[in-house]
mmCIF file of C-alpha atoms in Angstrom:
data_model
loop_
_atom_site.group_PDB
_atom_site.id
_atom_site.type_symbol
_atom_site.label_atom_id
_atom_site.label_comp_id
_atom_site.label_asym_id
_atom_site.label_seq_id
_atom_site.Cartn_x
_atom_site.Cartn_y
_atom_site.Cartn_z
ATOM 1 C CA UNK A 1207 95.850 3.695 -56.782
ATOM 2 C CA UNK A 1208 96.247 -0.374 -57.275
ATOM 3 C CA UNK A 1209 94.127 -2.183 -59.276
ATOM 4 C CA UNK A 1210 90.235 -1.016 -60.702
ATOM 5 C CA UNK A 1211 89.040 2.354 -59.925
ATOM 6 C CA UNK A 1212 86.127 0.935 -58.595
ATOM 7 C CA UNK A 1213 82.586 3.171 -59.100
ATOM 8 C CA UNK A 1214 79.064 2.853 -57.420
ATOM 9 C CA UNK A 1215 76.142 3.886 -59.775
ATOM 10 C CA UNK A 1216 73.576 5.690 -58.493
ATOM 11 C CA UNK A 1217 70.228 6.912 -60.003
ATOM 12 C CA UNK A 1218 66.844 5.641 -60.027
ATOM 13 C CA UNK A 1219 66.294 4.956 -63.734
ATOM 14 C CA UNK A 1220 67.374 1.090 -64.327
ATOM 15 C CA UNK A 1221 68.118 2.234 -67.509
ATOM 16 C CA UNK A 1222 70.330 5.278 -66.277
ATOM 17 C CA UNK A 1223 71.728 2.766 -64.327
ATOM 18 C CA UNK A 1224 72.244 0.532 -67.071
ATOM 19 C CA UNK A 1225 73.907 3.371 -69.784
ATOM 20 C CA UNK A 1226 75.864 4.507 -67.192
ATOM 21 C CA UNK A 1227 77.015 1.328 -66.388
ATOM 22 C CA UNK A 1228 78.173 0.007 -70.016
ATOM 23 C CA UNK A 1229 79.690 3.353 -70.189
ATOM 24 C CA UNK A 1230 82.315 2.969 -67.362
ATOM 25 C CA UNK A 1231 82.098 -0.757 -67.775
ATOM 26 C CA UNK A 1232 84.385 0.057 -70.887
ATOM 27 C CA UNK A 1233 87.507 1.304 -69.554
ATOM 28 C CA UNK A 1234 90.024 -0.742 -69.076
ATOM 29 C CA UNK A 1235 90.905 1.097 -65.584
ATOM 30 C CA UNK A 1236 87.199 1.394 -64.004
ATOM 31 C CA UNK A 1237 85.564 -1.248 -63.546
ATOM 32 C CA UNK A 1238 81.422 -0.828 -61.441
ATOM 33 C CA UNK A 1239 80.931 -2.697 -58.130
ATOM 34 C CA UNK A 1240 77.368 -2.030 -57.389
ATOM 35 C CA UNK A 1241 74.608 0.346 -58.303
ATOM 36 C CA UNK A 1242 71.567 1.878 -56.063
ATOM 37 C CA UNK A 1243 68.551 3.254 -56.864
ATOM 38 C CA UNK A 1244 67.360 5.437 -54.066
ATOM 39 C CA UNK A 1245 69.215 8.206 -51.986
ATOM 40 C CA UNK A 1246 68.721 4.635 -48.710
ATOM 41 C CA UNK A 1247 70.673 2.133 -50.669
ATOM 42 C CA UNK A 1248 72.927 4.880 -52.020
ATOM 43 C CA UNK A 1249 73.810 6.015 -48.592
ATOM 44 C CA UNK A 1250 73.868 2.413 -47.593
ATOM 45 C CA UNK A 1251 76.059 1.811 -50.164
ATOM 46 C CA UNK A 1252 78.671 4.634 -50.241
ATOM 47 C CA UNK A 1253 79.211 3.730 -46.582
ATOM 48 C CA UNK A 1254 79.564 0.021 -46.339
ATOM 49 C CA UNK A 1255 81.539 -0.631 -50.628
ATOM 50 C CA UNK A 1256 83.367 2.350 -49.966
ATOM 51 C CA UNK A 1257 83.885 3.072 -53.749
ATOM 52 C CA UNK A 1258 86.678 5.130 -55.568
ATOM 53 C CA UNK A 1259 84.271 7.497 -56.921
ATOM 54 C CA UNK A 1260 80.346 7.252 -56.722
ATOM 55 C CA UNK A 1261 78.484 8.954 -59.362
ATOM 56 C CA UNK A 1262 75.247 10.184 -57.536
ATOM 57 C CA UNK A 1263 71.384 11.601 -58.773
ATOM 58 C CA UNK A 1264 70.389 14.822 -58.013
ATOM 59 C CA UNK A 1265 66.779 13.217 -57.829
ATOM 60 C CA UNK A 1266 66.327 10.074 -56.065
ATOM 61 C CA UNK A 1267 63.340 8.937 -53.921
ATOM 62 C CA UNK A 1268 63.577 9.296 -50.345
ATOM 63 C CA UNK A 1269 66.727 10.454 -49.935
ATOM 64 C CA UNK A 1270 67.900 13.105 -52.260
ATOM 65 C CA UNK A 1271 71.217 13.317 -54.291
ATOM 66 C CA UNK A 1272 72.280 16.895 -52.042
ATOM 67 C CA UNK A 1273 71.131 14.633 -48.723
ATOM 68 C CA UNK A 1274 72.995 11.409 -49.594
ATOM 69 C CA UNK A 1275 75.587 13.663 -50.012
ATOM 70 C CA UNK A 1276 75.298 15.925 -47.189
ATOM 71 C CA UNK A 1277 75.350 12.628 -44.814
ATOM 72 C CA UNK A 1278 77.807 10.762 -46.403
ATOM 73 C CA UNK A 1279 80.583 13.384 -46.194
ATOM 74 C CA UNK A 1280 79.628 13.464 -42.131
ATOM 75 C CA UNK A 1281 80.247 9.947 -41.906
ATOM 76 C CA UNK A 1282 83.253 9.480 -43.580
ATOM 77 C CA UNK A 1283 85.469 11.537 -47.042
ATOM 78 C CA UNK A 1284 83.519 10.262 -50.599
ATOM 79 C CA UNK A 1285 84.312 10.949 -54.055
ATOM 80 C CA UNK A 1286 80.899 12.213 -55.153
ATOM 81 C CA UNK A 1287 80.435 13.220 -59.104
ATOM 82 C CA UNK A 1288 76.752 14.562 -59.574
ATOM 83 C CA UNK A 1289 75.892 12.781 -63.113
ATOM 84 C CA UNK A 1290 71.766 14.731 -63.043
ATOM 85 C CA UNK A 1291 69.614 16.714 -65.276
ATOM 86 C CA UNK A 1292 69.948 19.148 -61.852
ATOM 87 C CA UNK A 1293 73.763 19.937 -62.169
ATOM 88 C CA UNK A 1294 74.208 22.543 -65.131
ATOM 89 C CA UNK A 1295 76.418 24.636 -64.638
ATOM 90 C CA UNK A 1296 75.751 27.844 -61.988
ATOM 91 C CA UNK A 1297 71.930 25.646 -61.241
ATOM 92 C CA UNK A 1298 71.440 26.448 -57.419
ATOM 93 C CA UNK A 1299 71.693 22.160 -57.154
ATOM 94 C CA UNK A 1300 74.895 22.504 -58.895
ATOM 95 C CA UNK A 1301 76.732 25.311 -55.927
ATOM 96 C CA UNK A 1302 75.097 22.626 -53.232
ATOM 97 C CA UNK A 1303 76.850 19.804 -54.621
ATOM 98 C CA UNK A 1304 79.909 20.921 -55.081
ATOM 99 C CA UNK A 1305 79.923 23.124 -50.951
ATOM 100 C CA UNK A 1306 78.446 19.872 -50.042
ATOM 101 C CA UNK A 1307 82.255 18.527 -51.113
ATOM 102 C CA UNK A 1308 81.183 16.695 -54.774
ATOM 103 C CA UNK A 1309 84.011 16.832 -56.783
ATOM 104 C CA UNK A 1310 82.659 17.928 -59.767
ATOM 105 C CA UNK A 1311 79.123 17.695 -61.845
ATOM 106 C CA UNK A 1312 77.928 16.385 -64.723
ATOM 107 C CA UNK A 1313 74.978 17.320 -66.695
ATOM 108 C CA UNK A 1314 73.064 14.707 -67.695
ATOM 109 C CA UNK A 1315 71.577 15.965 -71.626
ATOM 110 C CA UNK A 1316 68.765 15.919 -72.615
ATOM 111 C CA UNK A 1317 66.457 15.578 -69.163
ATOM 112 C CA UNK A 1318 66.310 12.816 -66.542
ATOM 113 C CA UNK A 1319 66.182 9.893 -68.476
ATOM 114 C CA UNK A 1320 69.347 10.952 -71.548
ATOM 115 C CA UNK A 1321 69.291 8.112 -74.115
ATOM 116 C CA UNK A 1322 72.156 10.036 -75.206
ATOM 117 C CA UNK A 1323 74.477 10.172 -72.555
ATOM 118 C CA UNK A 1324 76.972 8.208 -74.612
ATOM 119 C CA UNK A 1325 78.331 10.475 -76.504
ATOM 120 C CA UNK A 1326 79.664 12.404 -72.600
ATOM 121 C CA UNK A 1327 81.601 8.965 -73.262
ATOM 122 C CA UNK A 1328 84.643 11.058 -72.454
ATOM 123 C CA UNK A 1329 83.930 13.620 -70.240
ATOM 124 C CA UNK A 1330 81.895 10.686 -67.947
ATOM 125 C CA UNK A 1331 85.541 8.759 -67.978
ATOM 126 C CA UNK A 1332 87.980 11.915 -67.189
ATOM 127 C CA UNK A 1333 86.143 13.008 -64.384
ATOM 128 C CA UNK A 1334 85.989 9.828 -62.914
ATOM 129 C CA UNK A 1335 89.420 9.176 -62.873
ATOM 130 C CA UNK A 1336 90.535 12.876 -61.969
ATOM 131 C CA UNK A 1337 88.563 12.612 -58.779
ATOM 132 C CA UNK A 1338 90.054 9.012 -57.882
ATOM 133 C CA UNK A 1339 93.253 10.609 -57.378
ATOM 134 C CA UNK A 1340 92.150 13.607 -56.135
ATOM 135 C CA UNK A 1341 93.848 13.892 -52.764
ATOM 136 C CA UNK A 1342 91.682 15.992 -50.906
ATOM 137 C CA UNK A 1343 90.487 13.011 -48.491
ATOM 138 C CA UNK A 1344 92.273 15.905 -45.505
ATOM 139 C CA UNK A 1345 92.724 18.874 -45.329
ATOM 140 C CA UNK A 1346 96.142 20.541 -44.381
ATOM 141 C CA UNK A 1347 96.530 23.913 -42.068
ATOM 142 C CA UNK A 1348 99.575 25.734 -41.698
ATOM 143 C CA UNK A 1349 101.756 24.842 -38.738
ATOM 144 C CA UNK A 1350 102.354 28.158 -37.005
ATOM 145 C CA UNK A 1351 106.056 29.513 -37.256
ATOM 146 C CA UNK A 1352 108.345 30.046 -34.259
ATOM 147 C CA UNK A 1353 108.877 33.629 -33.974
ATOM 148 C CA UNK A 1354 112.838 34.011 -35.236
ATOM 149 C CA UNK A 1355 111.063 32.662 -38.797
ATOM 150 C CA UNK A 1356 108.179 35.308 -38.983
ATOM 151 C CA UNK A 1357 108.847 38.455 -41.708
ATOM 152 C CA UNK A 1358 108.882 42.123 -39.583
ATOM 153 C CA UNK A 1359 105.739 43.366 -38.932
ATOM 154 C CA UNK A 1360 105.629 45.796 -41.800
ATOM 155 C CA UNK A 1361 105.474 43.238 -44.664
ATOM 156 C CA UNK A 1362 102.566 42.633 -45.753
ATOM 157 C CA UNK A 1363 100.887 39.716 -44.426
ATOM 158 C CA UNK A 1364 98.708 37.818 -47.816
ATOM 159 C CA UNK A 1365 97.021 34.404 -47.148
ATOM 160 C CA UNK A 1366 95.987 32.572 -50.638
ATOM 161 C CA UNK A 1367 93.718 29.853 -51.064
ATOM 162 C CA UNK A 1368 93.884 28.280 -53.722
ATOM 163 C CA UNK A 1369 91.705 25.166 -54.943
ATOM 164 C CA UNK A 1370 90.821 22.893 -57.843
ATOM 165 C CA UNK A 1371 88.452 19.565 -58.248
ATOM 166 C CA UNK A 1372 86.411 19.187 -55.618
ATOM 167 C CA UNK A 1373 87.701 22.600 -53.519
ATOM 168 C CA UNK A 1374 84.937 24.723 -52.790
ATOM 169 C CA UNK A 1375 83.973 22.420 -49.960
ATOM 170 C CA UNK A 1376 87.368 22.817 -48.940
ATOM 171 C CA UNK A 1377 87.579 26.725 -49.427
ATOM 172 C CA UNK A 1378 84.314 27.067 -47.761
ATOM 173 C CA UNK A 1379 86.037 25.302 -45.085
ATOM 174 C CA UNK A 1380 89.308 27.514 -43.990
ATOM 175 C CA UNK A 1381 86.854 30.283 -45.124
ATOM 176 C CA UNK A 1382 84.416 30.298 -42.092
ATOM 177 C CA UNK A 1383 87.372 29.282 -39.793
ATOM 178 C CA UNK A 1384 89.623 32.592 -40.584
ATOM 179 C CA UNK A 1385 89.113 35.039 -37.688
ATOM 180 C CA UNK A 1386 87.312 38.138 -38.686
ATOM 181 C CA UNK A 1387 90.546 39.458 -37.437
ATOM 182 C CA UNK A 1388 93.376 37.841 -38.982
ATOM 183 C CA UNK A 1389 95.487 40.997 -40.329
ATOM 184 C CA UNK A 1390 95.916 40.148 -43.381
ATOM 185 C CA UNK A 1391 94.190 40.611 -46.783
ATOM 186 C CA UNK A 1392 92.966 36.970 -48.627
ATOM 187 C CA UNK A 1393 93.126 35.714 -51.792
ATOM 188 C CA UNK A 1394 91.016 32.994 -53.126
ATOM 189 C CA UNK A 1395 91.593 31.053 -56.678
ATOM 190 C CA UNK A 1396 88.844 28.103 -57.390
ATOM 191 C CA UNK A 1397 89.360 26.564 -60.650
#
């Protein structure tokens, strides 16, 4: 990726947008290109500006962050890190965000207005950089092999699906596309 990683910040709080912007702009590899305060504005800016990464809060007026993520992904691939008081490990919002295609989730440390967000500086910067470099914008499906290259009929058939950052959405899409009579053991490895 040439140049700085371009980041869009989406949060309903002016103060949180300012704190997050200061954190991101403190890294010479990153730059905040724009901010959005509600769901409609977020969706418009995500699609028009095509940032490398968007940080997205769940709690937004008009259209919540999960709906923004879902709508954006229907139109084009977007790299999103959910950054919200509602995306703690194992919560339904976190699981839903990952299913919809979020690359990762970071929980605000002390609620919607987290004045102590700076203590997560390294995690935020690291996850933005990882998301920006993740090459998951297209699914790769195996190509059918000619009969002479296929394994013998008595061989065990195993399908292995492995994914990491941004993987839950892709794994779900792939799994839903596999027929029930696939005739193979399926192993899913999800980081």
